[in-house]
Each structure stands twice: as structure tokens, then as C-alpha cells.
mmCIF file of C-alpha atoms in Angstrom:
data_model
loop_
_atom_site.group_PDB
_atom_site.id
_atom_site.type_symbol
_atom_site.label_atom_id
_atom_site.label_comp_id
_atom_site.label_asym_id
_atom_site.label_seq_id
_atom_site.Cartn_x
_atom_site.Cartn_y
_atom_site.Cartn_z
ATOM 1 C CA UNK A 1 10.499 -53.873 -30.866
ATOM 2 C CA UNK A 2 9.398 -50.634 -32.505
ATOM 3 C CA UNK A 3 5.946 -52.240 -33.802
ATOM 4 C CA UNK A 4 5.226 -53.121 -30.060
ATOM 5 C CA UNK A 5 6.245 -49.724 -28.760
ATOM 6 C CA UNK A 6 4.055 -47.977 -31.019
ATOM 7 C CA UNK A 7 1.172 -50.841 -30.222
ATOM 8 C CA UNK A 8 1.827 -49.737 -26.869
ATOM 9 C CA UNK A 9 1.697 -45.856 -27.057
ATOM 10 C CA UNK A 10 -1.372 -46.067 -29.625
ATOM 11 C CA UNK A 11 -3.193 -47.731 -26.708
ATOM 12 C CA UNK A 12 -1.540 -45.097 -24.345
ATOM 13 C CA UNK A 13 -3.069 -42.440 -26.364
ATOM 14 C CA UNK A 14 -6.302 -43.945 -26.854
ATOM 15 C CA UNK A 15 -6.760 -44.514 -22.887
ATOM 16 C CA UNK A 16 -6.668 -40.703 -22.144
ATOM 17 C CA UNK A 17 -9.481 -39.978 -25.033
ATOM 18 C CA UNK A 18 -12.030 -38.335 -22.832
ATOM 19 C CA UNK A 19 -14.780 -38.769 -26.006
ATOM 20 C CA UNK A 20 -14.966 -42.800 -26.700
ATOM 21 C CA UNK A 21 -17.218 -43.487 -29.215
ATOM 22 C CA UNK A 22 -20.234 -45.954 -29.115
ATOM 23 C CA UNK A 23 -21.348 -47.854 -32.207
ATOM 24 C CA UNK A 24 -24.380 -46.030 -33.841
ATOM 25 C CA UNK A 25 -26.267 -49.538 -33.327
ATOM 26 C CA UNK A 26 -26.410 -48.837 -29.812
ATOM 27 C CA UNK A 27 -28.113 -45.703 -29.513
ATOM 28 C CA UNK A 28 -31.434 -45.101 -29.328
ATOM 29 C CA UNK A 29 -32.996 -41.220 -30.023
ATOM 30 C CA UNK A 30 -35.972 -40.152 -28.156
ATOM 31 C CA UNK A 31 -38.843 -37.454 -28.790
ATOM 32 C CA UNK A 32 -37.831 -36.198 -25.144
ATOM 33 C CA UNK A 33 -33.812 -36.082 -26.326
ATOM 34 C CA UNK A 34 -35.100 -33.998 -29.550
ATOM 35 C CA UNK A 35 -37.008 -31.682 -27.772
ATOM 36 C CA UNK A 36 -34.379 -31.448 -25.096
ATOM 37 C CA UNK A 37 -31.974 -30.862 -28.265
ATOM 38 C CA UNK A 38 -33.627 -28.046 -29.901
ATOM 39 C CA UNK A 39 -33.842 -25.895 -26.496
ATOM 40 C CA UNK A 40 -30.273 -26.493 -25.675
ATOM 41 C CA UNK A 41 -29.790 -25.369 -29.520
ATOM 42 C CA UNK A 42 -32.074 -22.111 -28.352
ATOM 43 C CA UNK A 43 -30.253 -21.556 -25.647
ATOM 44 C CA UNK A 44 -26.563 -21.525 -27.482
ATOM 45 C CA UNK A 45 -27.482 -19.124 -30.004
ATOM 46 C CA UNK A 46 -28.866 -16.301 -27.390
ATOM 47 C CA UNK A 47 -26.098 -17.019 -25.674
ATOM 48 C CA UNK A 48 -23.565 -17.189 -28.246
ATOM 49 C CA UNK A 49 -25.546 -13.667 -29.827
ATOM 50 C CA UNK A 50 -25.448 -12.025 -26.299
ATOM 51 C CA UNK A 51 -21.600 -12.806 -25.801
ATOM 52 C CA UNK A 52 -20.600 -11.238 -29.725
ATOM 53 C CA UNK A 53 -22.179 -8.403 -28.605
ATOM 54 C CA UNK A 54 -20.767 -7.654 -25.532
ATOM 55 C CA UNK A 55 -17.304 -8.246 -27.115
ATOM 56 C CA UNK A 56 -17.935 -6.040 -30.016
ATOM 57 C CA UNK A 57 -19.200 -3.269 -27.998
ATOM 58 C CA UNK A 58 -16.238 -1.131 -26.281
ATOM 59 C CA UNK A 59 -16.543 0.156 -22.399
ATOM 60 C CA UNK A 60 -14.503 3.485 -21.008
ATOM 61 C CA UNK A 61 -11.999 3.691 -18.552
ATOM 62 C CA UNK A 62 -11.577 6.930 -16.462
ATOM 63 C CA UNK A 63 -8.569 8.662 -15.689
ATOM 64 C CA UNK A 64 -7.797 11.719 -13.573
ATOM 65 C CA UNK A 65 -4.704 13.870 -14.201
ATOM 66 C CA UNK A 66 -3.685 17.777 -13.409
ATOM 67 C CA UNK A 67 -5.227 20.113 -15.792
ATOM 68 C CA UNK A 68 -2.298 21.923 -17.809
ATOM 69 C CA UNK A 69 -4.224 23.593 -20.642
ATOM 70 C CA UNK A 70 -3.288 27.663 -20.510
ATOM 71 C CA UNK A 71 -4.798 30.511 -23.109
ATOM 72 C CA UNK A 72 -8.006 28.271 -24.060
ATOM 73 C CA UNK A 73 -11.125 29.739 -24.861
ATOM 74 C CA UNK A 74 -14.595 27.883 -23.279
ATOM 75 C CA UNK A 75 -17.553 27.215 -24.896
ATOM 76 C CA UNK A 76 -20.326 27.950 -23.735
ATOM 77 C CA UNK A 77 -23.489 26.558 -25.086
ATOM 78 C CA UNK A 78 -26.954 27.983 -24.338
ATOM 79 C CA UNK A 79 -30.518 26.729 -25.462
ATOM 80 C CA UNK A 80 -33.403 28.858 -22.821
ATOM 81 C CA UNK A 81 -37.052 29.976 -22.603
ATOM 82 C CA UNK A 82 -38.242 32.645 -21.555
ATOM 83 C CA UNK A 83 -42.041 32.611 -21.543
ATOM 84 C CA UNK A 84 -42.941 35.942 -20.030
ATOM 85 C CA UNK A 85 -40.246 38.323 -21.246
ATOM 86 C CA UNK A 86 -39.875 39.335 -25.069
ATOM 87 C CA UNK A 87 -37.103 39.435 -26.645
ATOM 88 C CA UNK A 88 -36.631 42.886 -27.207
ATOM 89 C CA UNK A 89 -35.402 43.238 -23.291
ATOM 90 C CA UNK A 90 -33.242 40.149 -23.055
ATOM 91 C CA UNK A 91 -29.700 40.453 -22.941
ATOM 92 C CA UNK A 92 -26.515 37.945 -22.652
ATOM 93 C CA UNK A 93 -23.946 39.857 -20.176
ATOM 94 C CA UNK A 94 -20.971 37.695 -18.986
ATOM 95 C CA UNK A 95 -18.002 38.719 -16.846
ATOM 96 C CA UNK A 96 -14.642 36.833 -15.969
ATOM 97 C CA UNK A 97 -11.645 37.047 -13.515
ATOM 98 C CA UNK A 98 -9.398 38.740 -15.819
ATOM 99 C CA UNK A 99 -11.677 41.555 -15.642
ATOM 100 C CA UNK A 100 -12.754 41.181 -19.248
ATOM 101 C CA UNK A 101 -16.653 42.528 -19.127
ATOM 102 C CA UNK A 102 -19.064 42.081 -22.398
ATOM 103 C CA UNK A 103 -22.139 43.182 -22.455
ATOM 104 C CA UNK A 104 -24.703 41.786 -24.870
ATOM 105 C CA UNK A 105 -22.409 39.386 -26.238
ATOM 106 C CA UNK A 106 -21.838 39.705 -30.044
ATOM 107 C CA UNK A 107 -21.029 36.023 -29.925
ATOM 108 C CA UNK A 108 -23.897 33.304 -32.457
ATOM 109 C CA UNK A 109 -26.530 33.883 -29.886
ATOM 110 C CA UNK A 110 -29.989 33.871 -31.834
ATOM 111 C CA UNK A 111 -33.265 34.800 -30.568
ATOM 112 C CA UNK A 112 -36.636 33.259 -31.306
ATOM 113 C CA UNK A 113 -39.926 35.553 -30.774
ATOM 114 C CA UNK A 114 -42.841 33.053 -29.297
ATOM 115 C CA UNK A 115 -46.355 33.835 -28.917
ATOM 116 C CA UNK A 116 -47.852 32.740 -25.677
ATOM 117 C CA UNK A 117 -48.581 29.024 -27.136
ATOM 118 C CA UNK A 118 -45.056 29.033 -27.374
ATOM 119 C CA UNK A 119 -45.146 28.881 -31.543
ATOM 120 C CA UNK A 120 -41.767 30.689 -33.075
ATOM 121 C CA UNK A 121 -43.009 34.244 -34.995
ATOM 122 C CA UNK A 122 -39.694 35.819 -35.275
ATOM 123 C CA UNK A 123 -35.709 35.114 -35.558
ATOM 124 C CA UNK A 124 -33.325 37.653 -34.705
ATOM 125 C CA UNK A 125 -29.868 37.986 -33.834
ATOM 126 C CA UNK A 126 -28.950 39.347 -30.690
ATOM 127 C CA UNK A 127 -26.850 41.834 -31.794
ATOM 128 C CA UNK A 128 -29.657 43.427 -33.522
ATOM 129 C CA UNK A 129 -31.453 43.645 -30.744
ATOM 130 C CA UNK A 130 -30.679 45.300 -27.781
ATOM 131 C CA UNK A 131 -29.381 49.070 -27.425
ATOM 132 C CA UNK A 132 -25.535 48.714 -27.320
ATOM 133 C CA UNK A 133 -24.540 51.485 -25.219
ATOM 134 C CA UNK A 134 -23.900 50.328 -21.390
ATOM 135 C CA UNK A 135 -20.933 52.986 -20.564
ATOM 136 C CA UNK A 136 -23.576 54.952 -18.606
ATOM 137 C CA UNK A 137 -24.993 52.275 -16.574
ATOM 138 C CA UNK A 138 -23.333 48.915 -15.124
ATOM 139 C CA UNK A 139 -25.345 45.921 -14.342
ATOM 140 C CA UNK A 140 -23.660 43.705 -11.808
ATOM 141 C CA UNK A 141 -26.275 42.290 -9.381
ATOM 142 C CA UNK A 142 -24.505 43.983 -6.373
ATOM 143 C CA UNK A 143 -24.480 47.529 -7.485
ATOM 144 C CA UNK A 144 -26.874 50.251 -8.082
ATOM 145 C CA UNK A 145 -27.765 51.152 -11.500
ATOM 146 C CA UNK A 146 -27.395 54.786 -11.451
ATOM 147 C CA UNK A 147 -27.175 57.280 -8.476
ATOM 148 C CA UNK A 148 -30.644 58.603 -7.358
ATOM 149 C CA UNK A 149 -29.499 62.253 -8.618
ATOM 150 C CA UNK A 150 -28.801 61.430 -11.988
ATOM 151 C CA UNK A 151 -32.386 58.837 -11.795
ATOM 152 C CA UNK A 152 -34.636 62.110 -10.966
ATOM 153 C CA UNK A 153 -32.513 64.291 -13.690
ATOM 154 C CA UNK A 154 -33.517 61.976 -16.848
ATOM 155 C CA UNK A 155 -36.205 59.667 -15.819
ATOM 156 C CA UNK A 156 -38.319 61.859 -17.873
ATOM 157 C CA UNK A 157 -36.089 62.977 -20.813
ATOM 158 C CA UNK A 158 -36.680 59.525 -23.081
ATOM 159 C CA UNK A 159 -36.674 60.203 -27.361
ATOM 160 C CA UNK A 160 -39.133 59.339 -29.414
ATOM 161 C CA UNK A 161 -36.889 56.205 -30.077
ATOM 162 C CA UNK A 162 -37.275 55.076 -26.826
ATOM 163 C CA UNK A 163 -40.802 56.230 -26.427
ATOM 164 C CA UNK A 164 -41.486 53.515 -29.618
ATOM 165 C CA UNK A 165 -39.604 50.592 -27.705
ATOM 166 C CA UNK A 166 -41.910 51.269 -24.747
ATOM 167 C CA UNK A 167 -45.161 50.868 -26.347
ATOM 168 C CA UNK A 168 -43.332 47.913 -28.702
ATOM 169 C CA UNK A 169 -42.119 46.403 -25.290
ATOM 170 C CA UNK A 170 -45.689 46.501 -23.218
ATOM 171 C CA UNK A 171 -47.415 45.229 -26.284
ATOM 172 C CA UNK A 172 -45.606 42.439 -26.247
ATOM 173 C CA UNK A 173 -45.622 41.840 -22.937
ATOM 174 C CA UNK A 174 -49.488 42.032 -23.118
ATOM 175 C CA UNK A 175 -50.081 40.092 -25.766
ATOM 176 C CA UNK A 176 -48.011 36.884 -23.379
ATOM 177 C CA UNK A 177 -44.775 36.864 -25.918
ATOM 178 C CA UNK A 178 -41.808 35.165 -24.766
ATOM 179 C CA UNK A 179 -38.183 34.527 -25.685
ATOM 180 C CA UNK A 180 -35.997 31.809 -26.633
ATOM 181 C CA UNK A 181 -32.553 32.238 -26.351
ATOM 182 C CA UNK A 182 -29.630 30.070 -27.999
ATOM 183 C CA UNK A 183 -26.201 29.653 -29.496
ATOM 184 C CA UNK A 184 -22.584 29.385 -28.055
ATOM 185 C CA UNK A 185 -20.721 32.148 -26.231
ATOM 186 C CA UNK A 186 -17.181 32.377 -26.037
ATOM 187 C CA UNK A 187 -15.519 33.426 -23.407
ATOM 188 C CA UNK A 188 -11.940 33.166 -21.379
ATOM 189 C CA UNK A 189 -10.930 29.974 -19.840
ATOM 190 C CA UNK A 190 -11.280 31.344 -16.361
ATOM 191 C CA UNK A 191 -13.560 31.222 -13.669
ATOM 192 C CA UNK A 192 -16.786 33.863 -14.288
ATOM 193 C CA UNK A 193 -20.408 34.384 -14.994
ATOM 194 C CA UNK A 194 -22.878 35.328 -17.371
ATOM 195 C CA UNK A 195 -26.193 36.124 -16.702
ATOM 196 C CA UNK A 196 -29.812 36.867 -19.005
ATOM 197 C CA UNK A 197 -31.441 40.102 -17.965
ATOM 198 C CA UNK A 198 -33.170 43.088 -18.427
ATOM 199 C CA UNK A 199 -30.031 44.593 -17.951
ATOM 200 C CA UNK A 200 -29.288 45.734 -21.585
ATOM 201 C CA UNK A 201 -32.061 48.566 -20.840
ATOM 202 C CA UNK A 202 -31.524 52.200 -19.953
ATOM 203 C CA UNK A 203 -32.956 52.211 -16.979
ATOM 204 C CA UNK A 204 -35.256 54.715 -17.611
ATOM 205 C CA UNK A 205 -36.479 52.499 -20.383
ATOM 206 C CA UNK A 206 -36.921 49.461 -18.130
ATOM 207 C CA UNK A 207 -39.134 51.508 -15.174
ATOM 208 C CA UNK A 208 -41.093 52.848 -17.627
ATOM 209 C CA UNK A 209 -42.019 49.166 -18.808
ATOM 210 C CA UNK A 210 -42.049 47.170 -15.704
ATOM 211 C CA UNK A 211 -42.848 49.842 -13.063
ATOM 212 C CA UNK A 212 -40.426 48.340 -11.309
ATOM 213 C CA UNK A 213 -38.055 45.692 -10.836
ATOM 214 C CA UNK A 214 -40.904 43.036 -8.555
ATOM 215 C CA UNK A 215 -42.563 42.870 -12.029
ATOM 216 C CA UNK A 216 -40.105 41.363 -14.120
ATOM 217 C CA UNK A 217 -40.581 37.438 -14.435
ATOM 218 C CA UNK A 218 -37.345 35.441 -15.155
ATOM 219 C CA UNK A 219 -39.641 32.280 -15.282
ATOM 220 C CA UNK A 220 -37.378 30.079 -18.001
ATOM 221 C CA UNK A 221 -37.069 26.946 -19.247
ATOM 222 C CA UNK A 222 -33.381 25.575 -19.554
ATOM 223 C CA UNK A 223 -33.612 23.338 -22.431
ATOM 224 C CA UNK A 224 -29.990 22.536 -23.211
ATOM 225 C CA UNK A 225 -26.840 23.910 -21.179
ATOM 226 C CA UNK A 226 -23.399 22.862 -21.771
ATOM 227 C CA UNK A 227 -19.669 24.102 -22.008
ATOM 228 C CA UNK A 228 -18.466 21.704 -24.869
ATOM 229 C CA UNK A 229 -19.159 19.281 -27.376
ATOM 230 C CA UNK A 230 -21.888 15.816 -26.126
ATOM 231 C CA UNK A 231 -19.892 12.733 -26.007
ATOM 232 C CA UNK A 232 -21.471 9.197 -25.202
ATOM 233 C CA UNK A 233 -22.717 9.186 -21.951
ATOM 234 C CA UNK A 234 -22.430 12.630 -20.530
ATOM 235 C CA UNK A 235 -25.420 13.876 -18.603
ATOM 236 C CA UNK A 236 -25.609 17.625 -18.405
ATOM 237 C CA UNK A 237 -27.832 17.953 -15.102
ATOM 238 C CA UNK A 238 -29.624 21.766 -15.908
ATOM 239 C CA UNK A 239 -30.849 20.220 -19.316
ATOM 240 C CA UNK A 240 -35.026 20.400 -18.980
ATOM 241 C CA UNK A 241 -34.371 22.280 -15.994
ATOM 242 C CA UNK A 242 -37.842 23.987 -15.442
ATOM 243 C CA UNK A 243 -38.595 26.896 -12.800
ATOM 244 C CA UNK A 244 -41.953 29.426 -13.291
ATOM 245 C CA UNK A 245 -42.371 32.002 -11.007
ATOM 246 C CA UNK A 246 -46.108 32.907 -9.978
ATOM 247 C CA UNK A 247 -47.053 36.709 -8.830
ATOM 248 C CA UNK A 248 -43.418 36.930 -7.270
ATOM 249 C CA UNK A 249 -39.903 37.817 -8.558
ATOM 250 C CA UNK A 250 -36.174 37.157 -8.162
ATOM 251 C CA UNK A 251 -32.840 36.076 -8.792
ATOM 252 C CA UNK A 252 -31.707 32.617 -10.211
ATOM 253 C CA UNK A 253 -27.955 31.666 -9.300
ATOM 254 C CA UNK A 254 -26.907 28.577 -10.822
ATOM 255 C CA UNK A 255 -22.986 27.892 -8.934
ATOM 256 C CA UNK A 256 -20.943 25.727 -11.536
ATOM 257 C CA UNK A 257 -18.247 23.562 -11.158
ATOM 258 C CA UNK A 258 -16.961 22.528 -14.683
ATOM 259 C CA UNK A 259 -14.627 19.242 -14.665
ATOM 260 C CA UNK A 260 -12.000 19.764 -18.040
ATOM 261 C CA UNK A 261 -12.928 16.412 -19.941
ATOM 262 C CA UNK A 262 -11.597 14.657 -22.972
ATOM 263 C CA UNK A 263 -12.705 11.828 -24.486
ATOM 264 C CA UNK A 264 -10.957 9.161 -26.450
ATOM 265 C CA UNK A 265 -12.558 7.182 -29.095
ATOM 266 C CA UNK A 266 -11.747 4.219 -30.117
ATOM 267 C CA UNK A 267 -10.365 5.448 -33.691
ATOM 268 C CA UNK A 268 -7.676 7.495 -31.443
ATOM 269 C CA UNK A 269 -9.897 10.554 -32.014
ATOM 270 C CA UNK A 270 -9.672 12.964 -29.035
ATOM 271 C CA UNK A 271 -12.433 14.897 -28.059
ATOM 272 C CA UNK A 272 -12.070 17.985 -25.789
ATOM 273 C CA UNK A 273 -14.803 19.135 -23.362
ATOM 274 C CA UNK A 274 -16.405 19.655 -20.104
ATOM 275 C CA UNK A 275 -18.553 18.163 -17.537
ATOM 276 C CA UNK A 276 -20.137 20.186 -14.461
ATOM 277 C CA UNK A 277 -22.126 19.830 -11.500
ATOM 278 C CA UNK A 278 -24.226 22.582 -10.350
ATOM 279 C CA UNK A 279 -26.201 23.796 -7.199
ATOM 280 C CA UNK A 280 -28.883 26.614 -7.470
ATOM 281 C CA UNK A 281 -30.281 29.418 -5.414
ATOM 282 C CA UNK A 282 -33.459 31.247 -5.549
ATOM 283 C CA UNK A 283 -33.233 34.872 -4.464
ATOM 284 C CA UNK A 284 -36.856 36.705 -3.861
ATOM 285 C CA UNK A 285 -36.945 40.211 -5.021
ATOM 286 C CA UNK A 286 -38.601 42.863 -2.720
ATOM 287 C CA UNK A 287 -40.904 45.386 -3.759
ATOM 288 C CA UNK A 288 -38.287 48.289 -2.707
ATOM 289 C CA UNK A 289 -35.247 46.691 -4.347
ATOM 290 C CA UNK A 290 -33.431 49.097 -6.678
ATOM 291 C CA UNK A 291 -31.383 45.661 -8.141
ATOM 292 C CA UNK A 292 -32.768 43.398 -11.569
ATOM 293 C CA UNK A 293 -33.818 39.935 -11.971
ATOM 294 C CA UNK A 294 -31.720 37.918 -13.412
ATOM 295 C CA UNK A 295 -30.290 34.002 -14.662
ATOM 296 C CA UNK A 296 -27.594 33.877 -13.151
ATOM 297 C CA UNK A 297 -24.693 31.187 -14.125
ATOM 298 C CA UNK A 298 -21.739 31.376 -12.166
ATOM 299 C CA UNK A 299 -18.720 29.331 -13.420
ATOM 300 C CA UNK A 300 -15.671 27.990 -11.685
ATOM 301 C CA UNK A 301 -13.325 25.475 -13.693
ATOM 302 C CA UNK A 302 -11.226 22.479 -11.795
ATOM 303 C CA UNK A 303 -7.801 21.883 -11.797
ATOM 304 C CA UNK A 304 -8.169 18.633 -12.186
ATOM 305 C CA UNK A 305 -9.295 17.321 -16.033
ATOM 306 C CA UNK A 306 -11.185 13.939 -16.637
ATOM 307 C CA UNK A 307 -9.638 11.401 -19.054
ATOM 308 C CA UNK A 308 -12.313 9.032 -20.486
ATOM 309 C CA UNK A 309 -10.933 6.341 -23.015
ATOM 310 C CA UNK A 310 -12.984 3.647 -24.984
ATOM 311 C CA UNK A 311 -11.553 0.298 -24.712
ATOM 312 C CA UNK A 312 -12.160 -3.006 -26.590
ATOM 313 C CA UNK A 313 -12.324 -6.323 -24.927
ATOM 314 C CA UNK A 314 -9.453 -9.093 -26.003
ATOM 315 C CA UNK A 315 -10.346 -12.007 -28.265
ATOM 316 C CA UNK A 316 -9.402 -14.207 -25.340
ATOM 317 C CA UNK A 317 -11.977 -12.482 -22.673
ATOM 318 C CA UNK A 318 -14.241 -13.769 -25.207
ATOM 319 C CA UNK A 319 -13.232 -17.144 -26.288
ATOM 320 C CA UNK A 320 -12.643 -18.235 -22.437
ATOM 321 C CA UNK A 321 -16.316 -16.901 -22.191
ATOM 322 C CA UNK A 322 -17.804 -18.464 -25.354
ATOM 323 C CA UNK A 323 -16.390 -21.776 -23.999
ATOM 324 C CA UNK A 324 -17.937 -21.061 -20.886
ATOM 325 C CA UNK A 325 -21.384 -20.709 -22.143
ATOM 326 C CA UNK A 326 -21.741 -23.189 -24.597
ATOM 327 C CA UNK A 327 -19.554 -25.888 -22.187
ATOM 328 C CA UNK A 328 -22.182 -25.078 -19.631
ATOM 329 C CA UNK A 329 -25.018 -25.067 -21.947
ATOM 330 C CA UNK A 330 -24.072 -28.500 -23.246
ATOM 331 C CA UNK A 331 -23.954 -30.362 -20.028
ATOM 332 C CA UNK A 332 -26.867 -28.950 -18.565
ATOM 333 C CA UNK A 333 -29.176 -30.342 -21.546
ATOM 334 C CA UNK A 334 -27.325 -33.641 -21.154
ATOM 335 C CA UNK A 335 -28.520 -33.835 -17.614
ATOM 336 C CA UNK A 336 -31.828 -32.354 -18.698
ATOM 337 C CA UNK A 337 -32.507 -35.410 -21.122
ATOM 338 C CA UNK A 338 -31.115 -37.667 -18.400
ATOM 339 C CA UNK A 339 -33.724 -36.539 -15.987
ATOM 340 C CA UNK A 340 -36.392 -36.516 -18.437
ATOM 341 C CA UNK A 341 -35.478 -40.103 -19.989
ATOM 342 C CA UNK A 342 -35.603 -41.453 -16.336
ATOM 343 C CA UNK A 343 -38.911 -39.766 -15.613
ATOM 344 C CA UNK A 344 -40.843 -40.863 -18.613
ATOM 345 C CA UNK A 345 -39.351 -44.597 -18.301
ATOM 346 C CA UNK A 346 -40.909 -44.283 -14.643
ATOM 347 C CA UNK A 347 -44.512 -43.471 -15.921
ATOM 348 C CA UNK A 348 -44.432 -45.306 -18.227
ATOM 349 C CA UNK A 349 -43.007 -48.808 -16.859
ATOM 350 C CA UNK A 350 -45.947 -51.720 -16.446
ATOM 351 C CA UNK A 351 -46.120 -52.645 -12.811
ATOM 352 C CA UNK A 352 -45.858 -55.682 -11.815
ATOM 353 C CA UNK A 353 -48.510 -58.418 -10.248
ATOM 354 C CA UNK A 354 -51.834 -58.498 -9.634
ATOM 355 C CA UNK A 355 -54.718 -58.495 -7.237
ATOM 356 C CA UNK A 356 -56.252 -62.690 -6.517
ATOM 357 C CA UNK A 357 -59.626 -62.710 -5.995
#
């Protein structure tokens, strides 16, 4: 009795095989079936390359949560061109909400001299540069410089110091040298601005050069602009930002909104940053405006910070998928040789009878 029940479950078993073998007498291979063969073969390893890769790469996944961070300093990092001003006038001036006011930062901002091809022929730091005395005259784009009084009392009273940076200034200026500007600032973790101006000058010093405010050119090149660390991905939109002003003269406001962002690797490394989006506005400058040109960036932070995480796909995603593609790939050649076996027996099958004359 237990011989014929395991007869009967052997057959059992070999009714459900879904692969039944045929003896090797019985088949026949084909040039079509080979050729058929190696393209399905093709076909699996692209496919089977194309899957590996998409599991091994990792994709992110954002999240958005309330901003807590408190007593945080933010970067600030600055890469610009000035083509028509020299360096020697240039200044970094930034101003928060707390009130906190620096002028000519003495932050690792560097200046490069360029000749007007653009080629470097000097480093300096910033520091260095400018005249570091701005008790006697503010520089916020809304205010007046100095009172008219005290402008017709020393606009003719400059040193022989000053007299030097004049002549230094206008040589410069017509010889075509420009500036490039670079380096982090950094500054509170509230909402501000900073601008880059003329406005580290005595103001004396800077109508003797220009003759007057219509003839400075803030014409600059925004090369790189950021407030943290690059991460994969992240698109800084004033990077290559160019705008040249021709025989006119203004203000450049560039109104930031900076998103807090941190990124998760992986590895479990965190990395802290920002993103921003930005809108811009062009202020002419007339001819009888006592106010500077100026690059202006004007910074507001969200309350809301950005969570990006880098996640790997599960074995499983890509074993269903695997099976997918080469299950597919498989039966699709099999009906490929099918279709070609029955096409080339059709051409080339004799026909039958003949025409009686």
C-alpha cells in the first residue's frame, strides 16, 4: 500500500511540472533560433546591467519640519567680478536685524586685481585694502552720506595720502582694471544684507574719483553664491549670473529667501546647509542722486528647514524586477524564433503542382 501511494504522488508531482522535458533526439536547432538566441542573450545583459545599477544607486526623500536651530552663525559664500571697478574701492558691508553693522568685513574675503582681459595681476586681502574708518560716514542705501555743510567744509581738505589713492584709483580705472571678489562671510543667523560698494570711501575720496555717483559701474559677474556647503543636486540659481551695465548706472537688489537644509548621506553623515530662491531688481541711478551704487543681497531665512535623506532600494525591489526583465526577455525571443521559424518554413516550402501544356 505504501509503494502504490508513493507511485501515486510521484505521478502527482510530476503532473504539475510546468518544464517537461523532450528527448534531445527530437530537437532540431536552427541558424534563425541561434541568431534569435544571441540577441535575446544581448538583450538580458543590458538589461540585467541597467537594473544593478539602478539598485546600487540611492535616490532622496524630502522632508519638511519647523526650523528649531537658535545662536547659529550663516555662511555666506561669495565668488564675484567686477570688471570696471578696481579693487582698491570695493568694499564688503553687511548689516543684520540684531542691529549688528560691519563694515568691510574682516571675515576670508580675498581680492584678485584683473587687467581688462580679465588675467589675475594681484592678490590681496580685503582687510588690507580699504580705509577702515566709517564712524564719520554711514552707507545705508537710504541715507545721505554726510550733511551738505560738513560736504562744502572738507571736500577740499584731502592729505597727501588720499591725494596718492586718487591718482592710484583713476589709473586704474583707466587702464580697464577690475575686481574679483571671494571667500565666506560670517554673519548672524538672522534675516539681513550685505552689499559690495564704493562705500568704504570717504566721500570726498570717491567724488574726487568718479565725479559723481552716475559714473560708478557695478557691472559684475556672479560666479558662485551660496550660504553653505554644495550637496548632490543643489542648484544655486545666481551662480553665472551675468548683468553689464552700458553708459548708465544703478542699484542691484538681489531679495533672498534661504530654505535651512540638511542633508543625509547614506553613511548617516549629516550635512547642514541652505538652499534659496531669489528675485532681483534693477534700480537706475540719476545724474542728481546724492546715494551709491551698489550689489545689493538682501537675506531673509524660513522657518521652515528642508530634510533631504539618501535612501537605498531593497534587495526585493530588485529581484521582483530582475525576474521581470529577464522572464519577459525570455518569452519574447521564444515567440521571436516562433515567428521567424514559421516565416522561413513559408518561403521556403516547394509548392505544389504544375502548369499542363
Amino acid at each position: 500500500i505504501i509503494k502504490k501511494l508513493m507511485g501515486n504522488l510521484k505521478q502527482v508531482l510530476k503532473s504539475i511540472d510546468a518544464f517537461p522535458r523532450t528527448e534531445d533526439h527530437l530537437l532540431r536547432k536552427t541558424k534563425s533560433g541561434a541568431l534569435v538566441s544571441i540577441v535575446g542573450l544581448v538583450v538580458i545583459a543590458t538589461l540585467f546591467v541597467h537594473e544593478l545599477t539602478y539598485y546600487l544607486t540611492t535616490y532622496t526623500v524630502h522632508q519638511m519640519s519647523v526650523d528649531l536651530k537658535r545662536g547659529e552663525t550663516l555662511p555666506i559664500h561669495i565668488n564675484m567680478t567686477f570688471p570696471s571697478l578696481p579693487c582698491d574701492v570695493l568694499s564688503v558691508d553687511a548689516i543684520d536685524m540684531s542691529g549688528k553693522h560691519e563694515v568691510d568685513l574682516d571675515t576670508n574675503i580675498w581680492k584678485l586685481r584683473l587687467n581688462k582681459d580679465g588675467h589675475i595681476i594681484g592678490t590681496e586681502y580685503l582687510s588690507d585694502l580699504v580705509e577702515k574708518e566709517h564712524t564719520d560716514h554711514g552707507h545705508d542705501h537710504d541715507k545721505e552720506h554726510h550733511e551738505e555743510s560738513e560736504h562744502k567744509t572738507n571736500f577740499f581738505s584731502l592729505d597727501s595720502k588720499a591725494e596718492e589713492m586718487v591718482k592710484k584709483v583713476k589709473h586704474a580705472l583707466d587702464t580697464g582694471e577690475g575686481c574679483r571678489v571671494f571667500g565666506v562671510l560670517e554673519v548672524q543667523r538672522v534675516a539681513g544684507n550685505f552689499h559690495i560698494s564704493v562705500h568704504g570711501l570717504n566721500i570726498i575720496v570717491a567724488q574726487k574719483i568718479f565725479d559723481g555717483s552716475a559714473h560708478v559701474n557695478v557691472s559684475h559677474v556672479i560666479h558662485d553664491l551660496g550660504f553653505g556647503p554644495k550637496y548632490p543636486g543643489i542648484h544655486n540659481p545666481l551662480d553665472d549670473t551675468v548683468r553689464i551695465l552700458h553708459e548708465t548706472s544703478g542699484t542691484f537688489k538681489y531679495y533672498i529667501k534661504i530654505v535651512p537644509t540638511e542633508y543625509k548621506y547614506i553613511s548617516k553623515e549629516v550635512l547642514p546647509t541652505n538652499q534659496f530662491s531669489v528675485t532681483e531688481y534693477f534700480s537706475p541711478m540719476d545724474k542728481d542722486s546724492r546715494s551709491w551704487p551698489a550689489v545689493f543681497f538682501l537675506y531673509d531665512l524660513s522657518p521652515i528647514t528642508v530634510t533631504i535623506r539618501e535612501e537605498r532600494r531593497s534587495f526585493r525591489h530588485f529581484i521582483t524586477r530582475l525576474c521581470a526583465v529577464l522572464g519577459g526577455t525570455f518569452a519574447l525571443t521564444g515567440m521571436l524564433d516562433k515567428w521567424m521559424h514559421r516565416l522561413i518554413g513559408a518561403m521556403t516550402k516547394p509548392r505544389t503542382g504544375s502548369s499542363v501544356r
